[in-house]
XYZ file of C-alpha atoms in Angstrom:
426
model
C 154.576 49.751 118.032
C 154.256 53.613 118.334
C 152.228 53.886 114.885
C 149.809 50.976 115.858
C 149.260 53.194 119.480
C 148.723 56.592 117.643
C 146.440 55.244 115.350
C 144.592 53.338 118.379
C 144.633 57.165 119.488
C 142.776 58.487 116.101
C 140.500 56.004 116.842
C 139.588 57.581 120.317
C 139.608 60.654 119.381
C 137.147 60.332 116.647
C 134.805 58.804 119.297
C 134.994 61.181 121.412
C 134.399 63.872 118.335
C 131.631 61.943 117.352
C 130.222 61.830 121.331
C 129.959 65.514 121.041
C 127.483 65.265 118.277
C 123.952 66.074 119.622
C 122.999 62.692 119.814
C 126.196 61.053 121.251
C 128.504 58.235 120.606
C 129.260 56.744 124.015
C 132.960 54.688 124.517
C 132.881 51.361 123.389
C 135.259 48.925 122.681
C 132.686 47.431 119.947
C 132.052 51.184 118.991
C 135.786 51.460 118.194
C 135.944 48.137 115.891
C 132.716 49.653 114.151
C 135.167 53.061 113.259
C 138.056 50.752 112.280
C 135.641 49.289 109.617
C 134.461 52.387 108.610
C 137.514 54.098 108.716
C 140.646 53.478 107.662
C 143.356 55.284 109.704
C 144.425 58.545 107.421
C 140.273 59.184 107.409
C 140.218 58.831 111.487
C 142.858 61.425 111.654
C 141.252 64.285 109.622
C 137.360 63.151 110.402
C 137.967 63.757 114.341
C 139.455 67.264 113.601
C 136.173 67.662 111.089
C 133.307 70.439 113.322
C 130.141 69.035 113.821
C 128.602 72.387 111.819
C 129.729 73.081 108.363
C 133.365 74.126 107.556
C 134.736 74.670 104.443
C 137.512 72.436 102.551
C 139.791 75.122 102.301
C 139.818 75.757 105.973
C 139.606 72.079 107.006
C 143.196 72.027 104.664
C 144.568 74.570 107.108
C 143.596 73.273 109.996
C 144.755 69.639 109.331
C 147.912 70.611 107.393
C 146.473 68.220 104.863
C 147.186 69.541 101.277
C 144.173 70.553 99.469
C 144.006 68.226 96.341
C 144.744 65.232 98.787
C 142.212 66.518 101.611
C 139.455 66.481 98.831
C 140.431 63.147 97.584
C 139.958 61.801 101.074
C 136.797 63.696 101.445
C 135.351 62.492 98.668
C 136.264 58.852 99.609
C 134.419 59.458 102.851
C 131.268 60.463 101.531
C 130.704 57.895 99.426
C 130.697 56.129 102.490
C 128.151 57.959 104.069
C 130.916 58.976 106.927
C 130.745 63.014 106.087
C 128.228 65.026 104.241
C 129.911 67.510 101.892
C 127.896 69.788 99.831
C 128.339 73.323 98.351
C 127.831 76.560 99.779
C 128.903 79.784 97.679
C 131.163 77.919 95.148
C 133.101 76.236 97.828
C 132.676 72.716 98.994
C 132.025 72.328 102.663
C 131.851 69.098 104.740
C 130.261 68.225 108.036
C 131.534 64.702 110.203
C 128.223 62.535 109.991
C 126.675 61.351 113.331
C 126.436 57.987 113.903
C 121.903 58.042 114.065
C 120.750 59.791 111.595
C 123.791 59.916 110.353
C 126.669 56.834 108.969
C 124.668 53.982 110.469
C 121.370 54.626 108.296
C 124.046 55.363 105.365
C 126.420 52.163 105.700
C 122.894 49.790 105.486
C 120.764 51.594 103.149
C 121.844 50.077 100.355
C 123.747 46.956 99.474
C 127.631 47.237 99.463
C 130.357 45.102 98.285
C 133.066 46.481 99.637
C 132.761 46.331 103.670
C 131.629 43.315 105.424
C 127.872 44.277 106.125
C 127.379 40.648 108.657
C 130.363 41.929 111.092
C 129.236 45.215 111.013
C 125.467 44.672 111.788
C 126.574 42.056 114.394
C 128.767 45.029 115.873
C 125.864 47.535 115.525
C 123.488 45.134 116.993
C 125.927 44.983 119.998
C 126.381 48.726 120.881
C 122.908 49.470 119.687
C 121.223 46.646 121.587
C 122.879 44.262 124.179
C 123.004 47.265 126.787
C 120.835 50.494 126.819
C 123.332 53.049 127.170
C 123.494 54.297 123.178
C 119.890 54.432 123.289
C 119.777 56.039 126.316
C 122.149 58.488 125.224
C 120.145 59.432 121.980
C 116.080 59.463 123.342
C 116.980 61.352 126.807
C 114.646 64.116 127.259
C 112.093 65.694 125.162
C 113.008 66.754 121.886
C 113.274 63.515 119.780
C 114.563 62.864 115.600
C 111.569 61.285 114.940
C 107.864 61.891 114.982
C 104.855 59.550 114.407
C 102.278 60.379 111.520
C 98.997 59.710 111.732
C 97.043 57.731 109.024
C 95.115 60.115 107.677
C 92.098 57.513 106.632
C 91.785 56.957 110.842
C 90.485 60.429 111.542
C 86.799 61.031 111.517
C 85.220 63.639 108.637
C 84.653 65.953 110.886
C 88.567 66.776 112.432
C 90.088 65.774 109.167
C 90.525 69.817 108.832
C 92.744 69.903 111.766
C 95.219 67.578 110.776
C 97.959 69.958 109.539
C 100.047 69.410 106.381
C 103.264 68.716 108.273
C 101.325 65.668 110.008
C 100.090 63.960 106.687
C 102.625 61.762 105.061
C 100.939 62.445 102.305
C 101.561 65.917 101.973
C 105.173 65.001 102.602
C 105.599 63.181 99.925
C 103.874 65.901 97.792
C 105.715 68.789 98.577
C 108.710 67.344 97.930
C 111.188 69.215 95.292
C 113.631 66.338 95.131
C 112.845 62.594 96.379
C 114.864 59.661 96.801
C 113.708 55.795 97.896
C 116.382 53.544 99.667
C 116.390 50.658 101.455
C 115.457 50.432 104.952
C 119.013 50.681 107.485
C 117.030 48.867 110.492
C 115.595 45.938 108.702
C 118.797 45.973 106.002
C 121.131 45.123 109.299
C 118.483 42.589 110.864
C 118.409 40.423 107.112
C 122.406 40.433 107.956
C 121.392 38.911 111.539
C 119.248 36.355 110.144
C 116.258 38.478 112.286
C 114.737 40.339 109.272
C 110.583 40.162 109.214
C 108.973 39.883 105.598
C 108.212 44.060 105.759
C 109.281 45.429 102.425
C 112.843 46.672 102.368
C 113.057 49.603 99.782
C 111.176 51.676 101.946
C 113.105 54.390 103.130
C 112.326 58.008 102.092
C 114.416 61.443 101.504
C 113.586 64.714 101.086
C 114.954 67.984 99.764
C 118.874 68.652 99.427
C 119.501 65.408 101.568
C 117.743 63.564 99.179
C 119.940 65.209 96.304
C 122.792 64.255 98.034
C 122.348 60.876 99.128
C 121.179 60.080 95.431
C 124.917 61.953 94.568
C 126.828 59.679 96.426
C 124.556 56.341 95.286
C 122.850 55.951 98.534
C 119.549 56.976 97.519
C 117.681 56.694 94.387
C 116.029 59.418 92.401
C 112.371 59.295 92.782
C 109.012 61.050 92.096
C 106.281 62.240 93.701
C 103.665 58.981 92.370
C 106.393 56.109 93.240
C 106.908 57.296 96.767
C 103.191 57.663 97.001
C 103.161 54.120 95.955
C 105.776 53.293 98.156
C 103.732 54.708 101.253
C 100.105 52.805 100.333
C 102.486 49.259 99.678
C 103.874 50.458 103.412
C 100.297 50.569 104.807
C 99.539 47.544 103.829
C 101.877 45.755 105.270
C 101.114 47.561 108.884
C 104.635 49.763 108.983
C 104.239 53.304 110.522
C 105.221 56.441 109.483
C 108.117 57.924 111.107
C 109.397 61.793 109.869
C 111.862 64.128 110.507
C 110.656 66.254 113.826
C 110.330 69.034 112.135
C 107.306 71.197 110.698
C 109.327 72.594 107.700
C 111.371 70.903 105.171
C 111.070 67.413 106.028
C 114.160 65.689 105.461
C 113.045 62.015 105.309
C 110.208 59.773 106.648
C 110.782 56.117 107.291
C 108.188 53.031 107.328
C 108.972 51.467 110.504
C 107.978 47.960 111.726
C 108.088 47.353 115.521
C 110.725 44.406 115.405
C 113.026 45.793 113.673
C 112.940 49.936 113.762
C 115.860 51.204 116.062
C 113.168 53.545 117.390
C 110.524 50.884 118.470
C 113.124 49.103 119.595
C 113.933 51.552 122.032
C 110.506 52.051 123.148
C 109.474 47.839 123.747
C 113.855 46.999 124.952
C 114.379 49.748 126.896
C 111.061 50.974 127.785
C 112.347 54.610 126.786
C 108.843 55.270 125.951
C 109.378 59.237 124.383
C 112.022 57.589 121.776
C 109.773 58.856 119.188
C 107.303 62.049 119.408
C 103.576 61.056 119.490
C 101.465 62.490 116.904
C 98.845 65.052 118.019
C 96.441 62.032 118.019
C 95.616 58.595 119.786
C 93.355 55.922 119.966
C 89.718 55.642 120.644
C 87.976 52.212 120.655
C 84.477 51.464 120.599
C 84.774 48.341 123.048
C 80.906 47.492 121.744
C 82.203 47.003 118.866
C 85.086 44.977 119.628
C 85.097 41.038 119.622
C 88.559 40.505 121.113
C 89.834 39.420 117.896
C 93.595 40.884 119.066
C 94.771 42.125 115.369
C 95.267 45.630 116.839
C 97.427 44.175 119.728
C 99.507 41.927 116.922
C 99.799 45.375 114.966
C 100.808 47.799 117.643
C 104.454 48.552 116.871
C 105.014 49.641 120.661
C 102.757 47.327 122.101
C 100.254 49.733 123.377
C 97.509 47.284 123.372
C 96.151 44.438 125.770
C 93.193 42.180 126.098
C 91.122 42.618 129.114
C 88.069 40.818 130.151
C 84.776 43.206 130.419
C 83.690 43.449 133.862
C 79.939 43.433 132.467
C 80.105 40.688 129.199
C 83.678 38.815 131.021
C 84.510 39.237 126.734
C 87.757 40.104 125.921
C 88.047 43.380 124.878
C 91.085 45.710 122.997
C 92.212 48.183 125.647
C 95.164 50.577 124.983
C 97.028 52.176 126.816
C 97.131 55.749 125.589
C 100.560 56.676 127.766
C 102.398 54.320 125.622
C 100.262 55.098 122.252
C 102.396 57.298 119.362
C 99.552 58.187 117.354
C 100.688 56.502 114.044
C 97.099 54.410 113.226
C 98.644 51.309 112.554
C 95.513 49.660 114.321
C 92.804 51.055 112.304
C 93.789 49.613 109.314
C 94.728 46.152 111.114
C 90.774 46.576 113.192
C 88.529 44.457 110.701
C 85.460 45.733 112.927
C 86.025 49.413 112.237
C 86.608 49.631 116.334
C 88.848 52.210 116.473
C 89.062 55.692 115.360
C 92.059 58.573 115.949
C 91.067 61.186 118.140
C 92.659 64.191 118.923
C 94.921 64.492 122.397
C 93.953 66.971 124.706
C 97.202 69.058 124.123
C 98.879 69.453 120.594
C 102.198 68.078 120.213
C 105.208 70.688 119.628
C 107.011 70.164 116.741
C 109.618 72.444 116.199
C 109.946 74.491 113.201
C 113.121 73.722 111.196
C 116.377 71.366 111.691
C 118.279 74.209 113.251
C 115.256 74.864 115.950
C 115.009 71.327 116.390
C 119.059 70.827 116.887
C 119.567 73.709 119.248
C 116.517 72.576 121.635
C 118.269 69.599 121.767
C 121.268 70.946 122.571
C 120.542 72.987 125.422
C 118.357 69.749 126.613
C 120.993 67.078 126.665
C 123.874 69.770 127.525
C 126.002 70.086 124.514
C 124.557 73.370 122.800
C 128.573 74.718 123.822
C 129.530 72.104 121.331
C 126.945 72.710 118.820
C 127.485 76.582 118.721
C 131.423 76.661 119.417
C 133.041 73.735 118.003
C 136.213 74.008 116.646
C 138.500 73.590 119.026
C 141.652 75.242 117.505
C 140.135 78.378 117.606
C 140.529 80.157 121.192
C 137.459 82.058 120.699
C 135.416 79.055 120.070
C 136.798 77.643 123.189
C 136.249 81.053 125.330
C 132.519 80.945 124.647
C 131.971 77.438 124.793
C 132.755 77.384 128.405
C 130.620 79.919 128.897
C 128.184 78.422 127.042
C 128.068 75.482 128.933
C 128.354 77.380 132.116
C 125.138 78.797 131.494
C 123.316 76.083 130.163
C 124.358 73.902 132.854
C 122.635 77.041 135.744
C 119.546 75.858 137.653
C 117.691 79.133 136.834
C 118.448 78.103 132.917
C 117.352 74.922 133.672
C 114.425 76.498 135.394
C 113.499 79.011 132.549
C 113.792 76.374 130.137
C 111.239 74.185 131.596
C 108.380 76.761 130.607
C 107.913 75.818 126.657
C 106.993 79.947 125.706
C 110.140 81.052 127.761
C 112.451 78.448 126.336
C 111.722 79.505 122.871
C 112.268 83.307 123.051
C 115.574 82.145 125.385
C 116.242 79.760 122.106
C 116.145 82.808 119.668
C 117.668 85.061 121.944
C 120.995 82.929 122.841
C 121.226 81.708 118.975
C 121.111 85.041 117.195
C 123.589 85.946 120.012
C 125.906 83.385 118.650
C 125.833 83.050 115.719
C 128.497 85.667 114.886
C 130.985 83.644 116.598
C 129.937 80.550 114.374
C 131.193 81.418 111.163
């Protein structure tokens, strides 16, 4: 009885590890069937002592009293999973616990596996993701976001085309990649599972970069090049998916094609109403309402339902109206518009986008209250647990909270605090 409560315990603990992450795991009781399918009870044991920033093997041995050649062997099994990221760093191998979004749910379902019952799990995922808002509400809070819409470039007009900056053309993605890899889509991979798929195309998913090198490592990706996943993208367009991409300016790390019945992210936006689940691009909708006939393709299209009939108040015609609060900027409805109605315009503000995974991590961090666990995580170590508390002291302060509501203060406070830290991080 003792050894079915302690590993009832692992499983608790690793929830709570994996709540820390950046973009939280809340306590479930379907959350903690979802681990014990995913993990079988020696894995739950060493993943919840795993930090949430890289740490090497070696270390990880020490810390876990796990011997070496074992700890590997277990680490290995893991990643295969998609339930770690390991990687090397200066000869060494190093290993990081995955997050649950982006992190072992988009790796469990984006490819087919025989080895783990994909129906219970989706129906499980579907549960904590779905029948109640607080997951999602724990992942979109505040401003900083994963993901950011992309605007089709076709939709802007000739004359701002020059404006639209490489890291907002999926295009240019694609194209700068150094490594690529194409899987299938997580979010419409679990709905086919449900019996709630739509007809989208399913190998749609896109990776950049070292991720992409090591998801194609581990057989969750597949090596690609630069014309396929251009092909890819065009096939995506035509079957009205948007373009969703890392939030990030530099080194993209994937972009997905997301349909609005089936994207975790849309679904957040028409379930929940969390309506900044996903950054808007730095453009939105303009319609020509003399053009317009009412046909309603753009309001079929809209993946977040931005857009409404309304009766003129001159002609009593229906006309497209949409609401540009609710619009992300991806362009779906231009290509959907058989009247050439609407056009992308640009917002009155830009859109920040910050500059790297590390910028975007920390901001989100200090905005959802856990940069003490994203700078000082391992818990063994006393200094780690010294400066966390002050950490979250601080960030917790109304004049922090203050300062970091101006967007040119908060970044020089961002630079300032990290490069503080980071000493104590390694």
């Amino acid at each position: 009885m003792g050894h079915i409560v302690n590993q009832e315990r692992e499983y608790r603990l690793l929830q709570q590890r994996l709540d820390k992450n950046i973009t939280g795991a809340p306590y479930s009781p379907v959350f903690i069937q979802i681990l014990k399918l995913l993990f079988v009870p020696a894995e739950a044991a060493i993943a919840r002592q795993i930090p949430l920033r890289p740490t090497s093997i070696t270390a990880l041995s020490r810390k876990t009293g796990v011997p070496l050649p074992e700890l590997k062997e277990k680490i290995l099994s893991m990643a295969k999973k998609g339930l770690v990221f390991d990687f090397e760093y200066k000869g060494e191998c190093h290993v990081v616990l995955a997050p649950v979004v982006i992190g072992f749910f988009e790796f469990v379902f984006m490819r087919t596996r025989d080895n783990l019952d994909m129906t219970e799990l989706a129906h499980l995922f579907h549960q904590y993701m779905l029948e109640d808002d607080k997951f999602a509400r724990d992942i979109f809070q505040e401003s900083t976001q994963i993901g950011r819409a992309l605007v089709r470039e076709e939709a802007i007009p000739a004359g701002d085309y020059s404006e639209v900056l490489d890291w907002e053309k999926a295009s240019q993605v694609i194209q700068s990649a150094k490594t690529i890899g194409i899987s299938l889509c997580a979010c419409r991979h679990k709905a086919s599972h449900l019996g709630q798929a739509c007809d989208a195309p399913l190998r749609t998913c896109l990776t950049f970069g070292s991720g992409a090198q090591m998801m194609i490592s581990k057989g969750i990706a597949e090596l690609s090049n630069v014309s396929e996943a251009m092909a890819v993208l065009e096939q995506c367009k035509q079957a009205g998916l948007a373009q969703i991409a890392d939030n990030v300016k530099h080194t993209v790390g994937y972009m997905c094609n997301c349909c609005g019945c089936c994207c975790g992210m849309f679904q957040a936006v028409r379930t929940f109403n969390i309506q900044n689940a996903i950054v808007t691009s730095s453009w939105v909708v303009h319609t020509d309402t003399a053009k317009c006939t009412g046909c309603g393709l753009c309001v079929k299209a809209c993946p977040v339902e931005a857009f409404s009939l309304e009766n003129d108040s001159v002609t009593g015609k229906p006309k497209a109206v949409c609401d540009s609060e609710l619009c992300v900027g991806c362009g779906v409805c231009y290509s959907a518009c058989r009247r050439g109605c609407i056009v992308m315009e640009k917002r009155e503000q830009r859109v920040m986008v910050p500059e790297n995974t590390f910028d975007r991590m920390v901001n989100m961090a200090i905005e959802r209250g856990k940069l003490s666990s994203f700078l000082f995580d391992d818990p063994s170590r006393l200094s780690h647990r010294a400066l966390g508390r002050v950490a979250s002291a601080i960030e917790k302060s109304a004049p922090v909270k203050a300062l970091l509501a101006v967007k040119p203060l908060r970044s020089a406070f961002l630079r300032t605090l990290v490069a503080g830290a980071q000493k104590y991080t390694k």
